[in-house]
Structures are given as structure tokens and as C-alpha cells.
Amino acid sequence: QSGYIIYYQRIPPPPQHGPPPGSFLLQVEGCPPPDDDKKPPKQDPKITVDKEQKTKKGATLTFTFKLETHDKTLTKDKVHMVKASQDHKTSPVRFTLTYEVSSDSKTITGTAVADNITCDDQSGYLIYYDKLPPPSPHQPIRMRFKRQPRPPPGGFMINVQGCSHF
């Protein structure tokens, strides 16, 4: 039992109000309804970064990000940043990364610097702690009706003025 949509050729854009045309919910008597409120586990540490970094070709891009926790002791050697490609593969970034760890080791503030920005730097990026997170099991469902998927926690885009967009 779940929600479904019937469409012809292309998935319709999300409507302003209510369910999309052609959608329906299949309920099976005797089975509990789907749990729409079920959310992925809370991210720990919480990663804060501006979702979009805008820059120009040839410029130097500098931005900061923060990792915060209440439960763990954070270490800077477990902080990673990768570049994501269209085929969902990751590669190392060419940025210079520096970190400042708080005295209680509950917060890490990072600074990324990239010199001489090129069109190749225009991409999606991901900051994560310790291990690359698995894709959210709910993500394909959420993305199905949206035009632009929302970046995962710690994800951001670099847009370079004068370069074509994806």
C-alpha cells in the first residue's frame, strides 16, 4: 500500500494545491496506513553551509561551513568535502580546507578557498563527517514530483557566472 501516479510520457509538475492529477492511494484493509511522517534519522553532527555559492571565472571563492553536535567529540580529520558528478560519483575537491575546533570539541568551523575558479568547478558538493552518508531511502519519492531535488544535508552548489548550467 502506497501512493501512486498515472501519467502519460512525462511526470506532471507538482500542483500548487492538493495531490497531482492522476494520483491515488492504494490502501489494503487490515494493514496500517503508510507512515508519511517517517523522516530519516536526524543528522549528527548538523552541517550548516549556504546552499549556493556564486562566483565568477578566474575569481577566488572563499566560504565557511560549520559542523555542530551535542553528543559527540568532533575531530577535524573526519571532516570531508567531495565534488559530486551527474552520475552520483564523488571526487576530491581542489580547495584548500582549514578547520577550527571549539574548546569543547562540539563545533568545527571550516573555511574553503578555491583560487582561479573555472567552469569545471561549477557542480554540486557535499560536506560530511566520518563516512559518506547513504542516499536517503525517501529521496527518490520526494524527487519524483519536484523539478529540482533539494540538496542533502551538507550539500551545496557552486554556480560560476558565465558558465552554462546543468
Coordinates of N, CA and C in Angstrom, one line a residue:
Q1 N 0.8 -1.2 0.0 CA 0.0 0.0 0.0 C 0.9 1.2 0.0
S2 N 0.5 2.2 -0.9 CA 1.3 3.4 -1.1 C 0.6 4.3 -2.0
G3 N 1.2 5.5 -2.2 CA 0.7 6.4 -3.2 C 1.2 6.1 -4.6
Y4 N 0.4 6.3 -5.6 CA 0.8 6.1 -7.0 C 0.4 7.3 -7.8
I5 N 1.0 7.3 -9.0 CA 0.5 8.4 -10.0 C 0.5 7.7 -11.4
I6 N -0.5 8.0 -12.2 CA -0.6 7.6 -13.6 C -0.3 8.8 -14.4
Y7 N 0.6 8.7 -15.4 CA 0.9 9.9 -16.2 C 1.2 9.4 -17.6
Y8 N 1.2 10.3 -18.6 CA 1.5 10.0 -20.0 C 2.7 10.7 -20.4
Q9 N 3.8 10.0 -20.8 CA 5.0 10.5 -21.3 C 5.9 11.2 -20.2
R10 N 5.4 12.2 -19.6 CA 6.2 13.0 -18.6 C 5.5 13.1 -17.3
I11 N 6.2 13.0 -16.2 CA 5.7 13.3 -14.9 C 5.2 14.7 -14.8
P12 N 4.0 15.0 -14.4 CA 3.5 16.3 -14.4 C 4.2 17.1 -13.3
P13 N 4.2 18.5 -13.5 CA 4.8 19.3 -12.4 C 4.0 19.3 -11.2
P14 N 4.5 19.5 -10.0 CA 3.7 19.5 -8.8 C 2.7 20.6 -8.8
P15 N 1.5 20.2 -8.4 CA 0.4 21.2 -8.4 C 0.6 22.2 -7.2
Q16 N -0.1 23.4 -7.3 CA 0.0 24.4 -6.2 C -0.7 23.9 -5.0
H17 N -1.8 23.2 -5.2 CA -2.6 22.7 -4.0 C -3.1 21.3 -4.3
G18 N -3.1 20.5 -3.3 CA -3.7 19.1 -3.4 C -2.8 18.1 -4.1
P19 N -3.2 16.9 -4.3 CA -2.4 15.9 -4.9 C -2.4 16.1 -6.5
P20 N -1.3 15.6 -7.1 CA -1.2 15.8 -8.6 C -2.3 15.0 -9.3
P21 N -2.7 15.5 -10.5 CA -3.7 14.8 -11.3 C -3.2 13.4 -11.6
G22 N -4.1 12.4 -11.5 CA -3.8 11.0 -11.8 C -3.2 10.3 -10.7
S23 N -3.2 10.9 -9.5 CA -2.6 10.2 -8.3 C -3.7 9.6 -7.5
F24 N -3.3 8.5 -6.8 CA -4.2 7.8 -5.9 C -3.5 7.1 -4.9
L25 N -4.1 6.7 -3.8 CA -3.6 6.0 -2.7 C -4.2 4.6 -2.6
L26 N -3.4 3.6 -2.6 CA -3.9 2.2 -2.5 C -3.8 1.8 -1.0
Q27 N -5.0 1.6 -0.4 CA -5.0 1.1 1.0 C -5.5 -0.3 1.0
V28 N -4.8 -1.1 1.8 CA -5.2 -2.5 2.0 C -5.9 -2.7 3.3
E29 N -7.1 -3.2 3.3 CA -7.8 -3.4 4.6 C -7.0 -4.3 5.5
G30 N -6.9 -3.9 6.8 CA -6.2 -4.7 7.7 C -4.7 -4.3 7.9
C31 N -4.2 -3.5 7.0 CA -2.8 -3.0 7.0 C -2.8 -1.6 7.5
P32 N -1.8 -1.3 8.3 CA -1.7 0.1 8.8 C -1.4 1.0 7.6
P33 N -1.8 2.3 7.6 CA -1.6 3.2 6.5 C -0.1 3.5 6.4
P34 N 0.4 4.0 5.3 CA 1.8 4.4 5.2 C 2.1 5.5 6.1
D35 N 3.3 5.5 6.7 CA 3.7 6.5 7.6 C 4.4 7.6 6.9
D36 N 3.6 8.7 6.5 CA 4.2 9.8 5.8 C 5.0 10.7 6.6
D37 N 4.9 10.6 7.9 CA 5.6 11.4 8.8 C 7.0 10.9 9.2
K38 N 7.3 9.6 8.7 CA 8.6 9.0 9.0 C 9.7 9.8 8.2
K39 N 10.6 10.2 9.0 CA 11.7 11.0 8.4 C 13.0 10.3 8.7
P40 N 14.0 10.6 7.8 CA 15.3 10.0 8.0 C 15.8 10.4 9.4
P41 N 16.8 9.6 10.0 CA 17.3 10.0 11.3 C 17.9 11.4 11.2
K42 N 17.9 12.1 12.3 CA 18.5 13.4 12.4 C 20.0 13.3 12.2
Q43 N 20.5 14.3 11.4 CA 21.9 14.3 11.1 C 22.7 14.7 12.3
D44 N 23.7 14.0 12.6 CA 24.6 14.3 13.7 C 26.1 14.0 13.3
P45 N 26.9 15.0 13.2 CA 26.7 16.4 13.5 C 25.9 17.1 12.5
K46 N 25.2 18.2 12.9 CA 24.5 19.1 12.0 C 25.5 19.9 11.2
I47 N 25.3 19.9 9.8 CA 26.3 20.6 9.0 C 25.5 21.8 8.4
T48 N 26.1 22.9 8.5 CA 25.5 24.2 8.0 C 26.4 24.8 7.0
V49 N 25.9 25.0 5.8 CA 26.6 25.6 4.7 C 25.6 26.3 3.8
D50 N 25.9 27.5 3.2 CA 25.0 28.1 2.3 C 24.8 27.1 1.1
K51 N 23.5 27.0 0.7 CA 23.2 26.0 -0.4 C 23.7 26.4 -1.7
E52 N 24.0 27.7 -1.9 CA 24.6 28.1 -3.2 C 25.7 29.1 -3.0
Q53 N 26.8 28.8 -3.7 CA 28.0 29.7 -3.7 C 28.1 30.3 -5.1
K54 N 28.0 31.6 -5.2 CA 28.1 32.3 -6.5 C 29.4 32.9 -6.7
T55 N 30.0 32.8 -7.9 CA 31.3 33.3 -8.1 C 31.5 33.6 -9.6
K56 N 32.6 34.1 -10.0 CA 33.0 34.4 -11.4 C 34.2 33.6 -11.8
K57 N 34.3 33.3 -13.1 CA 35.5 32.7 -13.7 C 36.8 33.5 -13.3
G58 N 37.8 32.8 -12.9 CA 39.1 33.5 -12.6 C 39.1 34.0 -11.1
A59 N 38.0 34.1 -10.5 CA 37.9 34.7 -9.1 C 38.4 33.7 -8.1
T60 N 38.6 34.2 -6.9 CA 38.9 33.3 -5.7 C 37.6 33.2 -4.9
L61 N 37.2 32.0 -4.6 CA 36.0 31.7 -3.9 C 36.4 31.3 -2.5
T62 N 35.8 32.0 -1.5 CA 36.0 31.7 -0.1 C 34.7 31.6 0.6
F63 N 34.5 30.5 1.3 CA 33.2 30.3 2.1 C 33.5 29.5 3.3
T64 N 32.6 29.6 4.3 CA 32.7 28.9 5.5 C 31.5 27.9 5.7
F65 N 31.7 26.9 6.6 CA 30.7 26.0 6.9 C 30.9 25.6 8.4
K66 N 29.9 24.9 9.0 CA 30.0 24.6 10.4 C 29.4 23.2 10.6
L67 N 30.1 22.5 11.5 CA 29.6 21.2 12.0 C 29.3 21.3 13.5
E68 N 28.1 20.9 14.0 CA 27.8 21.1 15.4 C 27.1 19.8 15.9
T69 N 27.5 19.5 17.2 CA 26.9 18.3 17.8 C 26.7 18.6 19.3
H70 N 25.8 17.8 19.9 CA 25.6 17.9 21.3 C 26.2 16.6 22.0
D71 N 26.3 15.6 21.2 CA 26.6 14.2 21.8 C 28.0 13.7 21.5
K72 N 28.7 14.2 20.5 CA 29.9 13.6 20.1 C 31.1 14.5 20.4
T73 N 32.3 14.0 20.3 CA 33.5 14.8 20.3 C 34.0 14.8 18.8
L74 N 34.0 16.0 18.2 CA 34.4 16.1 16.8 C 35.9 16.3 16.6
T75 N 36.4 15.7 15.6 CA 37.8 15.8 15.2 C 37.9 16.3 13.7
K76 N 38.8 17.2 13.4 CA 38.8 17.7 12.1 C 39.3 16.7 11.0
D77 N 40.0 15.6 11.4 CA 40.4 14.7 10.4 C 39.3 13.8 9.9
K78 N 38.1 13.9 10.5 CA 36.9 13.2 10.0 C 36.0 14.0 9.1
V79 N 36.4 15.3 8.9 CA 35.6 16.2 8.1 C 36.0 16.1 6.6
H80 N 35.1 15.8 5.7 CA 35.4 15.6 4.3 C 34.5 16.5 3.4
M81 N 35.1 16.9 2.3 CA 34.3 17.6 1.3 C 34.6 16.9 -0.1
V82 N 33.5 16.6 -0.8 CA 33.7 16.0 -2.1 C 32.9 16.7 -3.2
K83 N 33.3 16.6 -4.4 CA 32.6 17.1 -5.6 C 31.8 15.9 -6.1
A84 N 30.5 16.2 -6.4 CA 29.6 15.2 -6.9 C 29.4 15.4 -8.4
S85 N 29.3 14.3 -9.1 CA 29.1 14.4 -10.6 C 27.6 14.0 -10.9
Q86 N 27.3 14.2 -12.2 CA 25.9 13.9 -12.6 C 25.6 12.4 -12.4
D87 N 26.6 11.6 -12.5 CA 26.3 10.1 -12.3 C 26.5 9.7 -10.9
H88 N 26.4 10.6 -9.9 CA 26.4 10.4 -8.5 C 27.7 9.8 -8.0
K89 N 28.8 10.0 -8.7 CA 30.1 9.6 -8.2 C 30.7 10.8 -7.6
T90 N 31.7 10.6 -6.6 CA 32.3 11.7 -6.0 C 33.8 11.7 -6.3
S91 N 34.4 12.9 -6.2 CA 35.8 13.1 -6.4 C 36.3 14.1 -5.4
P92 N 37.6 14.1 -5.1 CA 38.2 15.0 -4.1 C 38.0 16.5 -4.7
V93 N 37.9 17.4 -3.7 CA 37.9 18.8 -4.1 C 39.3 19.4 -4.3
R94 N 39.5 20.4 -5.0 CA 40.8 21.1 -5.2 C 40.9 22.3 -4.3
F95 N 40.0 22.4 -3.4 CA 40.0 23.6 -2.5 C 41.0 23.4 -1.3
T96 N 41.5 24.5 -0.8 CA 42.3 24.5 0.4 C 41.3 24.5 1.6
L97 N 41.3 23.6 2.5 CA 40.4 23.5 3.6 C 41.1 23.7 4.9
T98 N 40.6 24.6 5.7 CA 41.1 24.8 7.1 C 40.0 24.6 8.1
Y99 N 40.3 24.2 9.3 CA 39.3 23.9 10.3 C 39.7 24.6 11.6
E100 N 38.7 25.0 12.4 CA 38.9 25.5 13.7 C 38.0 24.7 14.6
V101 N 38.5 24.0 15.6 CA 37.7 23.2 16.5 C 37.5 24.0 17.8
S102 N 36.2 24.0 18.3 CA 35.9 24.7 19.5 C 36.6 24.0 20.7
S103 N 36.7 24.7 21.8 CA 37.4 24.2 23.0 C 36.8 23.0 23.6
D104 N 35.4 22.8 23.4 CA 34.7 21.6 23.9 C 34.6 20.5 22.9
S105 N 35.2 20.8 21.7 CA 35.2 19.8 20.6 C 33.8 19.4 20.1
K106 N 32.8 20.3 20.3 CA 31.4 20.1 19.8 C 31.1 20.9 18.5
T107 N 32.0 21.8 18.1 CA 31.8 22.6 16.9 C 33.1 22.7 16.1
I108 N 33.0 22.5 14.8 CA 34.1 22.7 13.9 C 33.6 23.7 12.9
T109 N 34.4 24.8 12.7 CA 34.1 25.8 11.7 C 35.2 25.6 10.6
G110 N 34.7 25.4 9.4 CA 35.6 25.2 8.3 C 35.6 26.3 7.3
T111 N 36.8 26.5 6.6 CA 36.9 27.5 5.6 C 37.4 26.8 4.4
A112 N 36.8 27.1 3.2 CA 37.2 26.5 1.9 C 37.6 27.7 1.1
V113 N 38.8 27.6 0.4 CA 39.3 28.6 -0.5 C 39.6 27.9 -1.8
A114 N 39.1 28.4 -2.9 CA 39.4 27.9 -4.3 C 39.9 29.1 -5.1
D115 N 41.1 29.0 -5.6 CA 41.7 30.0 -6.5 C 41.4 29.8 -7.9
N116 N 41.3 30.8 -8.7 CA 41.2 30.8 -10.2 C 40.0 29.8 -10.6
I117 N 38.8 30.2 -10.2 CA 37.6 29.4 -10.4 C 37.5 29.2 -12.0
T118 N 37.1 28.0 -12.4 CA 36.8 27.6 -13.8 C 35.4 27.1 -13.9
C119 N 34.9 26.8 -15.1 CA 33.6 26.2 -15.3 C 33.6 24.8 -14.7
D120 N 34.7 24.2 -14.7 CA 34.8 22.8 -14.1 C 34.4 22.8 -12.6
D121 N 34.6 23.9 -12.0 CA 34.3 24.0 -10.5 C 32.8 24.1 -10.3
Q122 N 32.0 24.4 -11.3 CA 30.5 24.5 -11.2 C 30.0 23.1 -11.1
S123 N 29.4 22.8 -9.9 CA 29.0 21.5 -9.6 C 28.3 21.4 -8.3
G124 N 27.8 20.3 -7.9 CA 27.3 20.0 -6.6 C 28.4 19.5 -5.7
Y125 N 28.4 19.8 -4.4 CA 29.4 19.4 -3.5 C 28.7 18.9 -2.2
L126 N 29.5 18.1 -1.5 CA 28.9 17.5 -0.2 C 30.0 17.6 0.9
I127 N 29.6 18.1 2.0 CA 30.4 18.1 3.2 C 29.8 17.0 4.1
Y128 N 30.7 16.1 4.6 CA 30.2 15.1 5.5 C 31.2 14.8 6.6
Y129 N 30.7 14.1 7.7 CA 31.6 13.8 8.8 C 31.7 12.3 8.9
D130 N 33.0 11.8 8.9 CA 33.4 10.4 9.1 C 33.1 9.6 7.9
K131 N 31.9 9.2 7.6 CA 31.6 8.3 6.4 C 30.6 9.0 5.5
L132 N 30.8 8.8 4.2 CA 29.8 9.3 3.2 C 28.4 8.7 3.5
P133 N 27.4 9.6 3.7 CA 26.1 9.1 4.1 C 25.5 8.3 3.0
P134 N 24.7 7.3 3.3 CA 23.9 6.6 2.3 C 22.8 7.5 1.7
P135 N 22.4 7.3 0.5 CA 21.3 8.1 0.0 C 20.0 7.8 0.8
S136 N 19.3 8.9 1.0 CA 18.0 8.8 1.8 C 17.1 7.8 1.1
P137 N 16.5 6.9 1.8 CA 15.5 6.0 1.2 C 14.3 6.7 0.7
H138 N 14.0 7.9 1.3 CA 12.8 8.7 0.9 C 13.1 9.6 -0.3
Q139 N 14.4 9.8 -0.6 CA 14.7 10.8 -1.6 C 14.1 10.5 -3.0
P140 N 14.1 9.3 -3.5 CA 13.6 9.1 -4.8 C 12.1 9.4 -4.9
I141 N 11.4 9.2 -3.8 CA 9.9 9.5 -3.8 C 9.8 11.0 -3.8
R142 N 10.5 11.7 -2.9 CA 10.4 13.2 -2.9 C 10.8 13.8 -4.2
M143 N 11.8 13.3 -4.9 CA 12.3 13.9 -6.1 C 11.3 13.7 -7.2
R144 N 10.5 12.7 -7.2 CA 9.7 12.3 -8.3 C 8.8 13.4 -8.8
F145 N 8.2 14.2 -7.8 CA 7.3 15.3 -8.2 C 7.9 16.7 -8.2
K146 N 9.2 16.8 -8.0 CA 9.8 18.1 -7.9 C 10.7 18.3 -9.1
R147 N 10.8 19.6 -9.5 CA 11.6 19.9 -10.6 C 13.1 19.9 -10.3
Q148 N 13.4 20.4 -9.1 CA 14.8 20.4 -8.7 C 14.9 19.7 -7.3
P149 N 15.7 18.6 -7.2 CA 15.8 17.9 -5.9 C 16.5 18.9 -5.0
R150 N 16.1 18.8 -3.7 CA 16.8 19.6 -2.7 C 18.1 18.9 -2.3
P151 N 19.1 19.7 -2.0 CA 20.4 19.1 -1.7 C 20.3 18.4 -0.4
P152 N 21.1 17.3 -0.2 CA 21.1 16.6 1.1 C 21.8 17.5 2.1
P153 N 21.6 17.1 3.4 CA 22.3 17.9 4.5 C 23.8 17.9 4.2
G154 N 24.4 19.1 4.2 CA 25.8 19.3 3.9 C 26.1 19.5 2.4
G155 N 25.0 19.5 1.6 CA 25.2 19.6 0.2 C 25.0 21.1 -0.2
F156 N 25.7 21.5 -1.3 CA 25.6 22.8 -1.8 C 26.1 22.8 -3.3
M157 N 25.8 23.9 -4.0 CA 26.1 24.1 -5.4 C 27.1 25.3 -5.5
I158 N 28.0 25.2 -6.4 CA 28.8 26.3 -6.8 C 28.4 26.7 -8.2
N159 N 27.9 27.9 -8.4 CA 27.5 28.5 -9.7 C 28.5 29.5 -10.1
V160 N 29.0 29.3 -11.3 CA 30.1 30.2 -11.9 C 29.4 31.0 -13.0
Q161 N 29.4 32.4 -12.8 CA 28.9 33.3 -13.7 C 29.6 33.1 -15.1
G162 N 28.9 33.0 -16.2 CA 29.5 32.9 -17.5 C 29.6 31.4 -17.9
C163 N 29.2 30.5 -17.1 CA 29.3 29.1 -17.4 C 27.9 28.5 -17.6
S164 N 27.7 27.6 -18.5 CA 26.4 27.1 -18.7 C 26.0 26.2 -17.5
H165 N 24.7 26.2 -17.2 CA 24.1 25.5 -16.1 C 23.9 24.1 -16.5
F166 N 23.6 23.2 -15.6 CA 23.4 21.7 -15.8 C 22.2 21.5 -16.7

